[in-house]
PDB file of C-alpha atoms in Angstrom:
ATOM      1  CA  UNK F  88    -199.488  -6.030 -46.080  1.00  0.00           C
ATOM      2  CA  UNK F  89    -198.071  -8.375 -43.519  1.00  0.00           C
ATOM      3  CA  UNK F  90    -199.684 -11.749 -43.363  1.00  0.00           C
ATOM      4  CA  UNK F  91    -200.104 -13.885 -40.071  1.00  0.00           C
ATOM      5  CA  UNK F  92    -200.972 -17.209 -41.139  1.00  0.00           C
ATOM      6  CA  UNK F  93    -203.741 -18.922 -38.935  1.00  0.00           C
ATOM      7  CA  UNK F  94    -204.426 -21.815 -38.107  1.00  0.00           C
ATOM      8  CA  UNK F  95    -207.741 -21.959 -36.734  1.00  0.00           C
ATOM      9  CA  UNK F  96    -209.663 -23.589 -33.901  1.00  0.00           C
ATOM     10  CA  UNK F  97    -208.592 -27.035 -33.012  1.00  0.00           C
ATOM     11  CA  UNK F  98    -211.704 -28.833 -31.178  1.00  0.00           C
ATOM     12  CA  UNK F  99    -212.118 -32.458 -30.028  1.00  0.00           C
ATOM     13  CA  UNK F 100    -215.616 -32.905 -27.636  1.00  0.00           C
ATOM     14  CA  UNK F 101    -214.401 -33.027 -24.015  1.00  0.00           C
ATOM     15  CA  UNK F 102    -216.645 -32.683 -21.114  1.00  0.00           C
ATOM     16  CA  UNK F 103    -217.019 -28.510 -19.883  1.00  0.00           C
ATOM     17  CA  UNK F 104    -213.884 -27.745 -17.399  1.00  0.00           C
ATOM     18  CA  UNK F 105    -214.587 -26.047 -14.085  1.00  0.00           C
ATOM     19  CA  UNK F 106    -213.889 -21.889 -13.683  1.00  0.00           C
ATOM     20  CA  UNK F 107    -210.994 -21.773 -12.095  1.00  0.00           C
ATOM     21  CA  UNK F 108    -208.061 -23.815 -14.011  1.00  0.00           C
ATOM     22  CA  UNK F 109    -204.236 -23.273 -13.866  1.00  0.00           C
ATOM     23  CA  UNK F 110    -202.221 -22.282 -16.886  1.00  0.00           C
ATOM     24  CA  UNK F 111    -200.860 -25.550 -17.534  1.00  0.00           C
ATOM     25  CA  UNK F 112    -203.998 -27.575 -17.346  1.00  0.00           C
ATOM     26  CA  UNK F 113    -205.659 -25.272 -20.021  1.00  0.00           C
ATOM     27  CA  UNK F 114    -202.841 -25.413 -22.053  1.00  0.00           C
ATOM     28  CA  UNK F 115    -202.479 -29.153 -21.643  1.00  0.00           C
ATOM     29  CA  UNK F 116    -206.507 -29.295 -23.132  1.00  0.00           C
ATOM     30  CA  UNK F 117    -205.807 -27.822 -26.006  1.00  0.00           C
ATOM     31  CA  UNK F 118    -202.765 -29.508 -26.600  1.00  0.00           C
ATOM     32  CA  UNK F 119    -204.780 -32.589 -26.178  1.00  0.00           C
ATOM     33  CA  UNK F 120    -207.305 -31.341 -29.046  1.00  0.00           C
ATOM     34  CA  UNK F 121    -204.901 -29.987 -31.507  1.00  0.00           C
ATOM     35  CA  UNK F 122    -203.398 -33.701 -31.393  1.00  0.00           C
ATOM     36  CA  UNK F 123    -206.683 -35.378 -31.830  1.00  0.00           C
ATOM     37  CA  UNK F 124    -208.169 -33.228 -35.147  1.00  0.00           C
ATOM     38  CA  UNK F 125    -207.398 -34.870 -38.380  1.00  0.00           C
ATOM     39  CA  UNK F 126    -208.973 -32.214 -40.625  1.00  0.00           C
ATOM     40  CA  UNK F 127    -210.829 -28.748 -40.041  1.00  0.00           C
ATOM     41  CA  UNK F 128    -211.836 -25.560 -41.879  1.00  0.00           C
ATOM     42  CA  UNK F 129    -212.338 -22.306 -39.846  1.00  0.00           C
ATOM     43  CA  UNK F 130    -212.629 -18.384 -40.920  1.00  0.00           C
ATOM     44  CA  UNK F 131    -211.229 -15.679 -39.144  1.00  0.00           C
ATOM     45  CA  UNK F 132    -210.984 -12.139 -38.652  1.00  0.00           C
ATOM     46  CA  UNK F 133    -207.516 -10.554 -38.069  1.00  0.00           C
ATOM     47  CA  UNK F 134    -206.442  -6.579 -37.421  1.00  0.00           C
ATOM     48  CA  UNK F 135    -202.876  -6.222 -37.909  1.00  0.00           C
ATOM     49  CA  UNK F 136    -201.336  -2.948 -35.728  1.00  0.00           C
ATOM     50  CA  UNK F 137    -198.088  -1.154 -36.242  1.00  0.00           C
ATOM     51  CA  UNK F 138    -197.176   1.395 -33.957  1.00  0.00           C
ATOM     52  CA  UNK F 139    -194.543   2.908 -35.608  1.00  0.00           C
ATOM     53  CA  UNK F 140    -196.722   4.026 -38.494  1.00  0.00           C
ATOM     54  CA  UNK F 141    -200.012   4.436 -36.519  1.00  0.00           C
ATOM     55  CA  UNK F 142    -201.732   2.068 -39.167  1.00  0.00           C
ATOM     56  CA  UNK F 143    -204.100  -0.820 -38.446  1.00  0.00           C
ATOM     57  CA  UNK F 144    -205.512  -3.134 -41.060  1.00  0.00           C
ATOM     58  CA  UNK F 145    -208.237  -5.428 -40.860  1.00  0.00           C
ATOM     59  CA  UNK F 146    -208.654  -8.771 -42.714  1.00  0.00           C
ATOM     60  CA  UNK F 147    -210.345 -12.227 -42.816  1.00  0.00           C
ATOM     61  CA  UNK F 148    -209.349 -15.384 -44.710  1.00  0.00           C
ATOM     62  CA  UNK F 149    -210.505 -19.325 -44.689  1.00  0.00           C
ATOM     63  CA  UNK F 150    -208.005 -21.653 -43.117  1.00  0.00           C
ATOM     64  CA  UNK F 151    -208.445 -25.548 -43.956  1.00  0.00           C
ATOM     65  CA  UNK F 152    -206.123 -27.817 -42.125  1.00  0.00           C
ATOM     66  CA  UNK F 153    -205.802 -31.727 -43.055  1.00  0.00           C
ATOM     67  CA  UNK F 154    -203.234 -34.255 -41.655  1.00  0.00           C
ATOM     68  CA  UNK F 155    -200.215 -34.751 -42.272  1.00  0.00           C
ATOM     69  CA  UNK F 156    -199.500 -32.190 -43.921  1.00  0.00           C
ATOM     70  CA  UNK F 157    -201.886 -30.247 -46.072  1.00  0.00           C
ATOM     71  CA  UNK F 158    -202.653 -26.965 -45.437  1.00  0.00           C
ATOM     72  CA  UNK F 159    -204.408 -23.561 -47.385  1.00  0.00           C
ATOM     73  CA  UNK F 160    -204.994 -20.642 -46.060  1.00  0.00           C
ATOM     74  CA  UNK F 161    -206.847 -18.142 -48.696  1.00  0.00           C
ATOM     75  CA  UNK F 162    -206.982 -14.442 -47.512  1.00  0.00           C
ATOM     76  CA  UNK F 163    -209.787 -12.009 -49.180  1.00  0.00           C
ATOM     77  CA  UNK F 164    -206.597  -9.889 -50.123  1.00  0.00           C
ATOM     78  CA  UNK F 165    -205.497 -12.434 -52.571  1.00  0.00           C
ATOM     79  CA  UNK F 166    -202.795 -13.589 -50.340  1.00  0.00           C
ATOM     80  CA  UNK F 167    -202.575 -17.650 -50.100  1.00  0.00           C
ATOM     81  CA  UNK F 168    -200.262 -19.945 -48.427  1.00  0.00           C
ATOM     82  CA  UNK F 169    -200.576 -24.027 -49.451  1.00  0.00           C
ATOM     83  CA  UNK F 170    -198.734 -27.189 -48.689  1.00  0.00           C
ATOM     84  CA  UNK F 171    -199.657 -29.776 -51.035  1.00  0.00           C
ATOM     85  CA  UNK F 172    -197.782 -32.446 -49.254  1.00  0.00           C
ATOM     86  CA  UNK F 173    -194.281 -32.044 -50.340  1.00  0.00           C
ATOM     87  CA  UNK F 174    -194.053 -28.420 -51.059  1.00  0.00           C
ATOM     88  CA  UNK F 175    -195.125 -25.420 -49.271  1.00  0.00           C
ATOM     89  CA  UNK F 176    -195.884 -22.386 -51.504  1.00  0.00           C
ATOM     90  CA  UNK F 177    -196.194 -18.496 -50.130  1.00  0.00           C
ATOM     91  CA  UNK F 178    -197.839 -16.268 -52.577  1.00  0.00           C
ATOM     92  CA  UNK F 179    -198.073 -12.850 -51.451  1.00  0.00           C
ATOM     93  CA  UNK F 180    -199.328 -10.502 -54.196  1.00  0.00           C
ATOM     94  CA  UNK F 181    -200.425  -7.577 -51.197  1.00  0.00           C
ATOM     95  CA  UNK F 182    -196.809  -7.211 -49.697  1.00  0.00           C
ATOM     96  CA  UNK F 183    -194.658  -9.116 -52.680  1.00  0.00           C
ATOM     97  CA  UNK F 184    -196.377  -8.722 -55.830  1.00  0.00           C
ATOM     98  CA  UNK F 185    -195.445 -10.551 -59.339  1.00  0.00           C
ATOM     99  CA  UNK F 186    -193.500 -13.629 -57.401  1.00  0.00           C
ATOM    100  CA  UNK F 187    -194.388 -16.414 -55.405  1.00  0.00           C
ATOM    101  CA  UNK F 188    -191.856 -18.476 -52.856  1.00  0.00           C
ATOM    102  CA  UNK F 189    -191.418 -22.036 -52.810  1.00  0.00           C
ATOM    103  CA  UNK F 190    -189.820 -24.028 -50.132  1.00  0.00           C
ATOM    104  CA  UNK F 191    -189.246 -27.794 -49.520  1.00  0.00           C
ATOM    105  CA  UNK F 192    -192.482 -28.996 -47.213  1.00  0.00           C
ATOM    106  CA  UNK F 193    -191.179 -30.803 -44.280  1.00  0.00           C
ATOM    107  CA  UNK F 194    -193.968 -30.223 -41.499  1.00  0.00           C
ATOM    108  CA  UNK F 195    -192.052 -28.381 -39.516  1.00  0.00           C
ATOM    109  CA  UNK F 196    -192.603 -25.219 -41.881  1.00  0.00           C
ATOM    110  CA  UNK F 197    -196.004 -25.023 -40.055  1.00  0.00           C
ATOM    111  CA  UNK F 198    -194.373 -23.165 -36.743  1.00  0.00           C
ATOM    112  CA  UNK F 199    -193.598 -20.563 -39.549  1.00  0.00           C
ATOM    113  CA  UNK F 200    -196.732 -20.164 -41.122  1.00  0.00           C
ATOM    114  CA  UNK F 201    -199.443 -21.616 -38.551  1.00  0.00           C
ATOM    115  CA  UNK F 202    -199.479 -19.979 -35.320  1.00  0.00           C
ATOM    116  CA  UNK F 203    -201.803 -22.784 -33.309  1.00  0.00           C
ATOM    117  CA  UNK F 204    -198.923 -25.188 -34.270  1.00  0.00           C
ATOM    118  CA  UNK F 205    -196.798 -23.248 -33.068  1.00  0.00           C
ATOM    119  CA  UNK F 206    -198.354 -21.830 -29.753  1.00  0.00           C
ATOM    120  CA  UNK F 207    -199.617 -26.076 -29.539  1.00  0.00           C
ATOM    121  CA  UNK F 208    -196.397 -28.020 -30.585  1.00  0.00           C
ATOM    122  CA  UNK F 209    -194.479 -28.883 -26.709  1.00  0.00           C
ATOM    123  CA  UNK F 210    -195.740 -25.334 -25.611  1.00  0.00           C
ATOM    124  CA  UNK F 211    -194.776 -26.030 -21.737  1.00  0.00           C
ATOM    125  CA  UNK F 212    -191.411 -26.720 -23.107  1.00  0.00           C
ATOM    126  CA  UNK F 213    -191.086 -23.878 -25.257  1.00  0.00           C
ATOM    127  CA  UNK F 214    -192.862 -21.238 -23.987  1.00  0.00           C
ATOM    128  CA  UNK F 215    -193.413 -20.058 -19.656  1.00  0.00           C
ATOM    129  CA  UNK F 216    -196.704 -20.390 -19.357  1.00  0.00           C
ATOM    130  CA  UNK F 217    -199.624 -18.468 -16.917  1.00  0.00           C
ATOM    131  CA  UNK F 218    -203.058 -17.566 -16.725  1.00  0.00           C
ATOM    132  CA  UNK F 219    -204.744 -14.244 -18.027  1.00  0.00           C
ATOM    133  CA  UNK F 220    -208.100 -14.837 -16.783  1.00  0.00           C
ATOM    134  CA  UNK F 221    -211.381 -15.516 -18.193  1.00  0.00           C
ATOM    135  CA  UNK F 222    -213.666 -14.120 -20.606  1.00  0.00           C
ATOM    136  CA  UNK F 223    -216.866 -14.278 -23.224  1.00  0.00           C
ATOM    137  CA  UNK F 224    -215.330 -14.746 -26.894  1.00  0.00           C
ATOM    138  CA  UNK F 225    -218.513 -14.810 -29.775  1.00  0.00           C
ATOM    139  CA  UNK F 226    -220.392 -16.146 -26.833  1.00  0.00           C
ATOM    140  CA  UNK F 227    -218.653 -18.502 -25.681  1.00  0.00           C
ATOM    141  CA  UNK F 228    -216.879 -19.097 -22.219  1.00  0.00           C
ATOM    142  CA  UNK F 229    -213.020 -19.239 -22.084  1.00  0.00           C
ATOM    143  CA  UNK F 230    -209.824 -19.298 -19.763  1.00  0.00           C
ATOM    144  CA  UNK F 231    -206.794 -17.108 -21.364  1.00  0.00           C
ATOM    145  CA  UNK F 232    -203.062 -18.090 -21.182  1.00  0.00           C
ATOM    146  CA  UNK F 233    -200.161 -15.397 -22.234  1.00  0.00           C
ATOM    147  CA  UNK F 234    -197.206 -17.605 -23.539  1.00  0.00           C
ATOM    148  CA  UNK F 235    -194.032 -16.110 -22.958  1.00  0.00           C
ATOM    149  CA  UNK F 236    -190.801 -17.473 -25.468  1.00  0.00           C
ATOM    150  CA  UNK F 237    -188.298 -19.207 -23.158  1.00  0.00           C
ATOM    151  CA  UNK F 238    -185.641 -18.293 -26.214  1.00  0.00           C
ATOM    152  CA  UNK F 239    -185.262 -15.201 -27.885  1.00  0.00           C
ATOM    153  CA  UNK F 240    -185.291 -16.733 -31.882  1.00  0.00           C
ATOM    154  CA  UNK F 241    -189.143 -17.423 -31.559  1.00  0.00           C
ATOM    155  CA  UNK F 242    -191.482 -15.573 -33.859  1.00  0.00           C
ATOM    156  CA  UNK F 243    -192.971 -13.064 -31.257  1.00  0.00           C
ATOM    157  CA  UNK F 244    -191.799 -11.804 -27.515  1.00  0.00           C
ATOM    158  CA  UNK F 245    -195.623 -12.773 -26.110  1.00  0.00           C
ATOM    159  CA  UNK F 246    -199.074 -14.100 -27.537  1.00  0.00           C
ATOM    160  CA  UNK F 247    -202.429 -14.811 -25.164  1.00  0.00           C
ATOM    161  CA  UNK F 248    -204.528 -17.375 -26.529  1.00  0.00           C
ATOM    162  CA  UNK F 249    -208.093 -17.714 -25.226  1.00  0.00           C
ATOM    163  CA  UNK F 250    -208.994 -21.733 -25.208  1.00  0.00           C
ATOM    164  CA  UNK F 251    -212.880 -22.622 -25.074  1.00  0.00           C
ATOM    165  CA  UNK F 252    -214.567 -23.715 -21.953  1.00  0.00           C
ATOM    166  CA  UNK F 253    -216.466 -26.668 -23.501  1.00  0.00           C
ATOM    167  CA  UNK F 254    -214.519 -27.961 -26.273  1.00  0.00           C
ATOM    168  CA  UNK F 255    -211.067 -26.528 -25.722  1.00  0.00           C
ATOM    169  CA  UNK F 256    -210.464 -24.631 -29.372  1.00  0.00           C
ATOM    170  CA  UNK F 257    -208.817 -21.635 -29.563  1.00  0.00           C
ATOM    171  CA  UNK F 258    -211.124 -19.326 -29.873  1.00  0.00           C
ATOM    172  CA  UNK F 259    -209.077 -15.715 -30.166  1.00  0.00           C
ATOM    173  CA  UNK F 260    -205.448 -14.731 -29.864  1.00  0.00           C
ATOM    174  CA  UNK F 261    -203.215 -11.997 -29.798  1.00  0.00           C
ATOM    175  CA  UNK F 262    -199.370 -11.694 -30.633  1.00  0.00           C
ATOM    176  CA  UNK F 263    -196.471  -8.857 -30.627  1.00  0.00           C
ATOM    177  CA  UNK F 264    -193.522  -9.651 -32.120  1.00  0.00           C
ATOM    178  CA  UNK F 265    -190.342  -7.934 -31.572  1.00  0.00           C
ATOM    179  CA  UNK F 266    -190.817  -5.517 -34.271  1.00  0.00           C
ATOM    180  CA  UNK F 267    -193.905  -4.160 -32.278  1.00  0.00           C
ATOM    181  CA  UNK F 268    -196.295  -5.337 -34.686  1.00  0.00           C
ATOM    182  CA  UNK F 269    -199.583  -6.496 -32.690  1.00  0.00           C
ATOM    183  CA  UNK F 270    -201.691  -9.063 -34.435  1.00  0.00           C
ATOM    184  CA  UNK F 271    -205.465  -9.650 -33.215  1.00  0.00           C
ATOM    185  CA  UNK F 272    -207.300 -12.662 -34.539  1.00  0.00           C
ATOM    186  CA  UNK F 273    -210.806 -14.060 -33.756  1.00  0.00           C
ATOM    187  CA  UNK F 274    -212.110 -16.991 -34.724  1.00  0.00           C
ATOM    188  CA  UNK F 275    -215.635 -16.745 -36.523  1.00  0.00           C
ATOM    189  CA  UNK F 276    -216.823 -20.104 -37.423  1.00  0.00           C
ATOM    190  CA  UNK F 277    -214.881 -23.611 -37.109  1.00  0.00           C
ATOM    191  CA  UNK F 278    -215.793 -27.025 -38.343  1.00  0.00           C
ATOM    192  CA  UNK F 279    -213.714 -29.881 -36.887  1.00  0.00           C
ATOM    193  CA  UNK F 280    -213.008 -33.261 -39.427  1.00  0.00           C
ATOM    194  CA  UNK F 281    -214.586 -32.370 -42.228  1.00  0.00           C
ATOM    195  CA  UNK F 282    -214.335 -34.136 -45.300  1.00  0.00           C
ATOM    196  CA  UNK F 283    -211.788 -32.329 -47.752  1.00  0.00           C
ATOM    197  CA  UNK F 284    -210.297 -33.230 -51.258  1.00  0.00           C
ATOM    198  CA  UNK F 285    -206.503 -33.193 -51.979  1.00  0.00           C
ATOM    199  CA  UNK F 286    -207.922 -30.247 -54.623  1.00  0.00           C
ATOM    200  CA  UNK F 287    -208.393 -27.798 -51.785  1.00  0.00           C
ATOM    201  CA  UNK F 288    -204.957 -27.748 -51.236  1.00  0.00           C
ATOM    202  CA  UNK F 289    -203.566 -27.480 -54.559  1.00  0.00           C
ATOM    203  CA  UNK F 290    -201.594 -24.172 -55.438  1.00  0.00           C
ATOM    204  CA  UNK F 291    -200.921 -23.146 -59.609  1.00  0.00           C
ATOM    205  CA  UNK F 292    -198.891 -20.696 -59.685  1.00  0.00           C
ATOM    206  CA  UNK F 293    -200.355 -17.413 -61.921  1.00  0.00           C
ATOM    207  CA  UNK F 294    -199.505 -16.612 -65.266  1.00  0.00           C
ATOM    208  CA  UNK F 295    -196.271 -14.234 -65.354  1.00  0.00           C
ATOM    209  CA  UNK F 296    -195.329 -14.900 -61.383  1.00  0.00           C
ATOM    210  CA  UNK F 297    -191.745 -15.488 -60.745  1.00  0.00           C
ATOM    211  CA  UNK F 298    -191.048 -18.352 -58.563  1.00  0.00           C
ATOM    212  CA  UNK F 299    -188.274 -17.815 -55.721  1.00  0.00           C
ATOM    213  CA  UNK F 300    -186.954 -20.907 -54.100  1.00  0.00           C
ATOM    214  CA  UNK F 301    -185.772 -20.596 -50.708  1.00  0.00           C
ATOM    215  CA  UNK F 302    -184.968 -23.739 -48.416  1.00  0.00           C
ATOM    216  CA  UNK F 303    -186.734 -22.763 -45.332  1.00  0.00           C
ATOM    217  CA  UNK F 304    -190.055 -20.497 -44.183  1.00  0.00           C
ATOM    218  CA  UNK F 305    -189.758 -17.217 -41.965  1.00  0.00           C
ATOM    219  CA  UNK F 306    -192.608 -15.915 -40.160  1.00  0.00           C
ATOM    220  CA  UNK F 307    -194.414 -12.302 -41.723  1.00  0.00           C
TER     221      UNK F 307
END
């Protein structure tokens, strides 16, 4: 099974934003509160669509997020992606069984891997940018933006993100990617700056796995 690897919510308290908003001032809020987290742990739901086979799967995992650059994201399917600092390991046993990869951690791995970097990191220069409206996501008040790639080599052809009201996380987004896979993932509980050990992101790599080196992530 294909993985998307989450990031989760980014929050930072701000003060509630009035209804109507233009594209680039919600994006610019959330920009401003992925840049201001230092650490966070969130859960999520994600149902993965493929339209050429007619199959949807459904998932959830725990995402904890620590700067500079830690990161693991543990999937109830086994599936876990860590960076430990200087190494960012992709272990896969639901789509690659019996091998893990392991690729030189430089930070910017994380547009592979972690889709609010990568929807957060410069998105008015990357991406055009316009507003999809508002709506209720797990009760909570939002303003929606669809990013579309300004080049064709990013990792999908569109994605909507739905940013909170009150404390501008992202709260919900959806992707397609060329391929026509559709990726829906909610957000179902989020702590901002907690306090994590360097053990959380620690990856040993199972008894009998083969490791693959490669020198650079892909998205999947």
């Amino acid at each position: 099974m294909k993985t998307l690897l989450l990031s989760a919510a980014l929050v930072v308290t701000v003060s509630p934003v009035a209804r109507a908003q233009n594209a680039d001032a919600i994006i610019d809020r959330a920009v401003a509160a992925y840049a201001a987290l230092n650490s966070m742990r969130a859960e999520f739901r994600q149902t993965l669509t493929n339209p050429l086979t007619g199959s949807t799967q459904t998932t959830s995992g725990v995402i904890v997020r620590k700067k500079p650059n830690l990161l693991s994201i543990n999937f109830e399917s086994g599936d876990r992606v860590a960076a430990d600092g200087s190494t960012l390991w992709l272990y896969l046993p639901s789509s690659t069984p019996g091998q893990v990869v392991r690729i030189p951690y430089t930070g910017r791995n994380a547009l592979a891997v972690d889709p609010a970097q990568e929807f957060l990191d410069s998105p008015r220069s990357r991406f055009t940018v316009s507003a999809s409206g508002t709506a209720t996501v797990g009760g909570r008040p939002t303003h929606a933006v669809t990013l579309t790639p300004k080049r064709s080599n990013s990792g999908f052809t569109s994605a909507q993100i739905w940013i909170d009201d009150n404390d501008s996380s992202i709260r919900q987004f959806d992707v397609e990617t060329s391929n026509g896979l559709k990726r829906h993932v909610v957000i179902t509980s989020f702590s901002a700056n907690p306090t994590l050990s360097r053990l959380s992101f620690r990856f040993s790599v199972p008894k009998g796995t083969k490791i693959v080196d490669q020198t650079t992530a892909t998205q999947f």
